[in-house]
Short mmCIF file of C-alpha atoms and ligand atoms in Angstrom, two decimals:
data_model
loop_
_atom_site.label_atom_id
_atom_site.label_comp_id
_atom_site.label_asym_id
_atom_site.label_seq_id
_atom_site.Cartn_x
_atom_site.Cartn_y
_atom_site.Cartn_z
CA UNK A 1 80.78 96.05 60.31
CA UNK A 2 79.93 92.60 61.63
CA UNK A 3 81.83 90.68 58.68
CA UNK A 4 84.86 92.48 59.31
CA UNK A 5 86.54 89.95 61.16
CA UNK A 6 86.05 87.20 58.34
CA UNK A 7 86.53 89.82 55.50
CA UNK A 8 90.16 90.50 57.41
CA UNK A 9 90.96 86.69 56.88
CA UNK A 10 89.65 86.77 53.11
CA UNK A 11 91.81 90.09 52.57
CA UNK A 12 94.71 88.62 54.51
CA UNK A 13 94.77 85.39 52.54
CA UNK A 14 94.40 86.95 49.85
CA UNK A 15 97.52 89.36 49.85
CA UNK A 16 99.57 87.86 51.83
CA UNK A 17 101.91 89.78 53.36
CA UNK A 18 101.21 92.75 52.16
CA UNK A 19 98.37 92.31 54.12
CA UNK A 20 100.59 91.36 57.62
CA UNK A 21 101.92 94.75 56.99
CA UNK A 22 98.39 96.15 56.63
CA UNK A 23 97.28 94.35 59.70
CA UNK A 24 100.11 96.46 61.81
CA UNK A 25 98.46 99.72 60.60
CA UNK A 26 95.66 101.59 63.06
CA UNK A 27 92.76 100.69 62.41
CA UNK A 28 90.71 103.59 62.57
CA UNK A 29 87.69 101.41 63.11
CA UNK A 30 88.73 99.91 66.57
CA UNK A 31 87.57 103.15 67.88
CA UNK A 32 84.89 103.19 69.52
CA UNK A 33 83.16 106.95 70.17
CA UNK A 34 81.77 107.67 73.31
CA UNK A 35 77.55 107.07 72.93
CA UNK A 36 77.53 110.53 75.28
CA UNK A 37 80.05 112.63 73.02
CA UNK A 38 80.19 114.14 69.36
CA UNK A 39 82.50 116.77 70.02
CA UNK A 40 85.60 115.53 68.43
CA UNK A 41 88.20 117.33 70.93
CA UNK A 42 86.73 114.88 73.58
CA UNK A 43 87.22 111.85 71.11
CA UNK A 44 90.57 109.81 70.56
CA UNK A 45 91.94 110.56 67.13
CA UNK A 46 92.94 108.13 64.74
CA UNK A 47 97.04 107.84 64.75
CA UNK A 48 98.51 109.47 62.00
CA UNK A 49 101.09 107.23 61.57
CA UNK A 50 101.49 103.11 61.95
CA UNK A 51 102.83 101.89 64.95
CA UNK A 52 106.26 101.52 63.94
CA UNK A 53 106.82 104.27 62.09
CA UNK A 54 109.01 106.20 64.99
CA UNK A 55 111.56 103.15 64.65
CA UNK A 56 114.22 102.88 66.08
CA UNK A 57 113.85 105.98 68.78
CA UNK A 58 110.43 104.45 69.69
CA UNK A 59 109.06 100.55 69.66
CA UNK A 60 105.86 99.34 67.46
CA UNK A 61 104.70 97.68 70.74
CA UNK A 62 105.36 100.36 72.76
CA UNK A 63 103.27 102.57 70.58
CA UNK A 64 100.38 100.41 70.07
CA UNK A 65 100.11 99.63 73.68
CA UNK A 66 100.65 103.30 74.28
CA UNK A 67 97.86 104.33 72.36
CA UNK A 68 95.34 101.59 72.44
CA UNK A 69 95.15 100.76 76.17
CA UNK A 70 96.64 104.02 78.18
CA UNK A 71 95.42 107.10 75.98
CA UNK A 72 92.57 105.30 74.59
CA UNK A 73 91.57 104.86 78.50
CA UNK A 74 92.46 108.78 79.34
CA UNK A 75 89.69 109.42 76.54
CA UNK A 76 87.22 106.94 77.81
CA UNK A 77 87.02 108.07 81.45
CA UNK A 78 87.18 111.41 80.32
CA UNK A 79 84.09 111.26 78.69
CA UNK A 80 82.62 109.25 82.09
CA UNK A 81 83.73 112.29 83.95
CA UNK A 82 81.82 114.89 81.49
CA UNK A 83 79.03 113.07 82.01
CA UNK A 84 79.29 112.42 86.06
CA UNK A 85 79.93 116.03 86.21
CA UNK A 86 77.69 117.76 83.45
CA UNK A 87 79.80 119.21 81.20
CA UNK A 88 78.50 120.52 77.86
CA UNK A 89 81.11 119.11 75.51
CA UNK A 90 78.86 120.70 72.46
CA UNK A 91 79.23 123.89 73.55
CA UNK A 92 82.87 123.65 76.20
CA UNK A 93 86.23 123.78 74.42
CA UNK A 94 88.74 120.88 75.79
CA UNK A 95 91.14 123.95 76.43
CA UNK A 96 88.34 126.17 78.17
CA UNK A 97 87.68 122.81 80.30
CA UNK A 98 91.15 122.44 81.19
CA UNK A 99 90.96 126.28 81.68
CA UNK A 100 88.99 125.85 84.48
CA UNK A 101 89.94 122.37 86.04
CA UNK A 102 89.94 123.05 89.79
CA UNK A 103 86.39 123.40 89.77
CA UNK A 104 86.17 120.29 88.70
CA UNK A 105 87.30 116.32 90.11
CA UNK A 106 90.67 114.78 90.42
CA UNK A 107 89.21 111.92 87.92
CA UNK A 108 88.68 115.43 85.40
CA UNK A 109 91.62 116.33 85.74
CA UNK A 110 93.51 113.21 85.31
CA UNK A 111 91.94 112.33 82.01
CA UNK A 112 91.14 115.68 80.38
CA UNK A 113 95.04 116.15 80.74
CA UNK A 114 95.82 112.93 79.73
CA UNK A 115 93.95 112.92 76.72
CA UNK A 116 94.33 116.12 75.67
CA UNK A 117 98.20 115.65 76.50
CA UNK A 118 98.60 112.69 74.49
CA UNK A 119 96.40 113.65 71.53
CA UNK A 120 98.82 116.81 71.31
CA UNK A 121 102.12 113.98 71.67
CA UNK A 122 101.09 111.59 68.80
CA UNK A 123 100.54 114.47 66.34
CA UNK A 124 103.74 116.62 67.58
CA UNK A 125 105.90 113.56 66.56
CA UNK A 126 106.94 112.35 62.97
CA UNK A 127 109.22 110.08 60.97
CA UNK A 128 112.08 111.95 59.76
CA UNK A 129 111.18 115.77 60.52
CA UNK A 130 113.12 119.07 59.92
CA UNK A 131 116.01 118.61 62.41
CA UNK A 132 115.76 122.12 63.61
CA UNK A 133 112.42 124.61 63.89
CA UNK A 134 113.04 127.77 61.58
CA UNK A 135 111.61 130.72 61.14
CA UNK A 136 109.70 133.28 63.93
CA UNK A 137 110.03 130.04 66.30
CA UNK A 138 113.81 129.75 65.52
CA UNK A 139 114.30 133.50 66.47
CA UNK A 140 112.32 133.30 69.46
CA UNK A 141 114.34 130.04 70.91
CA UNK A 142 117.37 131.57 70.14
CA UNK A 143 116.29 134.92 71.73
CA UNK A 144 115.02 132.68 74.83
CA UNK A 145 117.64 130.14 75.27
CA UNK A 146 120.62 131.50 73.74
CA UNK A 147 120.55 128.82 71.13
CA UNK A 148 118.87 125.82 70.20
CA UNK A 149 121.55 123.46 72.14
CA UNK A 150 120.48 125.79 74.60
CA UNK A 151 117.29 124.76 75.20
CA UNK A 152 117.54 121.27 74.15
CA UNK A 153 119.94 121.21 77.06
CA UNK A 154 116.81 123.17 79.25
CA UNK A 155 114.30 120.75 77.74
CA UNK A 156 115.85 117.85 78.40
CA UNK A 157 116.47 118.73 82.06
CA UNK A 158 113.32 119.76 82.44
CA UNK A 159 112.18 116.22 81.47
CA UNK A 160 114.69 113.81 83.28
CA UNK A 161 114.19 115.94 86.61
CA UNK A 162 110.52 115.33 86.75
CA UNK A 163 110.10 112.85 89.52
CA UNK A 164 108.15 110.11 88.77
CA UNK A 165 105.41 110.38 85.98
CA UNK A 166 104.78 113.46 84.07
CA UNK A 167 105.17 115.37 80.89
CA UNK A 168 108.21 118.11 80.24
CA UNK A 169 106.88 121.39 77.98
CA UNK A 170 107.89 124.17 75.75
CA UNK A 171 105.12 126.45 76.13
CA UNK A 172 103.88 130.29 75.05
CA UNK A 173 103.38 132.21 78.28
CA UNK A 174 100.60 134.92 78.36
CA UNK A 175 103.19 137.79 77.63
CA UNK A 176 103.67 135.95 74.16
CA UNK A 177 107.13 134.82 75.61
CA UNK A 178 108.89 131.26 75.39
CA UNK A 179 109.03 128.66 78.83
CA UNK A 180 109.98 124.96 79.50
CA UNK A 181 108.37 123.61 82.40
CA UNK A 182 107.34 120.61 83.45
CA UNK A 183 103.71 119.19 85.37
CA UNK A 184 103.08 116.29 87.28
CA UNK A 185 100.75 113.23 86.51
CA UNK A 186 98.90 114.90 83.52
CA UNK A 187 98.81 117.98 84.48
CA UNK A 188 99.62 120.88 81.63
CA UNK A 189 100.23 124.42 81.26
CA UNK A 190 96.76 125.04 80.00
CA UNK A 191 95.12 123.92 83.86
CA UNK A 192 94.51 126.65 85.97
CA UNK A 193 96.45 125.21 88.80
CA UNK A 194 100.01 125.32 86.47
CA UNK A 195 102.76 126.94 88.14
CA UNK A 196 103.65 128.16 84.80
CA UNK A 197 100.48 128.76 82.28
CA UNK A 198 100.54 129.42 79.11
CA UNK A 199 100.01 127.65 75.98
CA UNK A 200 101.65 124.04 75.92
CA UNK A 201 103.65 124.40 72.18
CA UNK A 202 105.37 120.60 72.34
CA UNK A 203 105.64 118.03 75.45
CA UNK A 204 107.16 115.03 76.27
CA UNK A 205 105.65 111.96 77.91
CA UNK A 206 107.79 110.65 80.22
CA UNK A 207 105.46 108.31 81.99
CA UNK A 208 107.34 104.86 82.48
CA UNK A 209 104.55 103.72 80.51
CA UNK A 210 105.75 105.82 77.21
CA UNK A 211 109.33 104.20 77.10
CA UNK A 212 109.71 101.20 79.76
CA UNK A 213 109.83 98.17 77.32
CA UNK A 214 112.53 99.61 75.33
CA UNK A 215 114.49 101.46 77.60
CA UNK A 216 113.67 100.72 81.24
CA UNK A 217 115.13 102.68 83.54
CA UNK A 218 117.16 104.82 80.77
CA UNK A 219 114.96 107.82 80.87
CA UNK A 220 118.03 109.66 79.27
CA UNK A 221 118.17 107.77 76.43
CA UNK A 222 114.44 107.80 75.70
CA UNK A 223 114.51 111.29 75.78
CA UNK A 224 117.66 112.10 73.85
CA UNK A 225 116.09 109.32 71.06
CA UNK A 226 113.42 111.53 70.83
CA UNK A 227 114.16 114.81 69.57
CA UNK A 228 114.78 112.76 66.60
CA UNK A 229 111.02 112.23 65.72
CA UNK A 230 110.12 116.10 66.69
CA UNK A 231 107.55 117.41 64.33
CA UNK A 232 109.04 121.28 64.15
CA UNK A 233 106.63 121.70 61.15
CA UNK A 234 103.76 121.55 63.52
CA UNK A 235 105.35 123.16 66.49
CA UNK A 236 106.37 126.52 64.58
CA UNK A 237 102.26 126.35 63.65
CA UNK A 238 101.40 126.03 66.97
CA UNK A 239 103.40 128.77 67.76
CA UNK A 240 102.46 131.08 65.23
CA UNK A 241 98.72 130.08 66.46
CA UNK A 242 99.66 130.96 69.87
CA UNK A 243 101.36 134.03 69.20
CA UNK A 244 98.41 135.33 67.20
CA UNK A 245 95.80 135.01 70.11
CA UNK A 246 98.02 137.50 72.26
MN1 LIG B 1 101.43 108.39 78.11
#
């Protein structure tokens, strides 16, 4: 791992710029686990795409910055806090933690949420998805909403009314039903302090620092940019999966 650096140069002389586009990729080895921490919930998860791939609705810089410096620091301090405050991450679930996380500090809570939060955000988002969910998660917005403009309409609300930072949320309540909500800071509907728990199903960042540089002040335009990366493959999954454990 030490010669990386001058292997980089060779490989990037050598191809050119093939290789500049290479270079823009994640580098899964610029992470750096946590010497306290094998449990990979608590670890920050390679990105599964490049850092432009959600162009034009979201900026390569934004991304990278994004996810190098703000989540990568929510996963960092996280693990500080599991070790400040003797939490078994071998044998405590991330969602069990987050279960429970007004026994524990505000520095918990601010960094289990916000890496758990924006682990769920990277993977929930994808070039080019279905434009629509289908299926049982289809039926159940309809039945919810009224219709899918419905609760795009509910969504979206839900997600330019939160003052200040915070994340917007279509969630699974306990009775198996549908919910948007949206938390404060990085709080989410798994904490035990939500006013409406259940089982967070998609969310929306909209923390200044997830669409500034593009967009500034035009929350409204961030947000309606995004339902065009919405990964509805993985959402109808995660509602299926939430579903199941009723
Ligand atoms: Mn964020």
């Amino acid at each position: 791992m030490k010669n990386l650096p001058q292997n980089r140069r060779q490989f990037l002389s050598k191809t050119g710029k093939a290789g500049i586009a290479l270079a823009t990729m994640p580098l899964i080895s610029k992470i750096v686990p946590s010497k306290f921490i094998s449990n990979s919930e608590y670890q920050q998860q390679p990105l599964p795409y490049a850092y432009n791939a959600l162009e034009p609705f979201i900026d390569a810089m934004t991304m990278e910055i994004h996810y190098t410096k703000h989540a990568a620091t929510y996963a960092k301090n996280l693990a500080d806090a599991c070790v400040a405050e003797k939490v078994n991450t071998e044998t405590t679930s991330l969602v069990s933690l987050l279960n429970n996380i007004s026994k524990y500090s505000a520095k918990m809570r601010n960094n289990a949420g916000g890496h758990y939060n924006h682990e769920m955000f990277w993977q929930i988002m994808k070039p080019a998805p279905l434009v629509t969910p289908t299926g049982a998660l289809a039926d159940a917005i309809a039945k919810t909403f009224g219709s899918y403009a419905a609760f795009q309409t509910a969504f979206s609300e839900a997600a330019k009314t939160r003052f200040a930072s915070g994340w917007a949320w279509l969630l699974v309540k306990k009775d198996g039903s549908l919910a948007v909500s949206s938390t404060a800071n990085q709080d989410n509907p798994l904490m035990d302090t939500a006013e409406v728990p259940g089982t967070p199903i998609l969310g929306l960042d909209v923390w200044e620092h997830a669409y500034y540089l593009k967009y500034q002040n035009k929350r409204p335009d961030y947000i309606n940019n995004w339902w065009n990366l919405v990964n509805w493959e993985l959402v109808q999954k995660k509602y299926g999966d939430a579903i199941l454990k009723k």
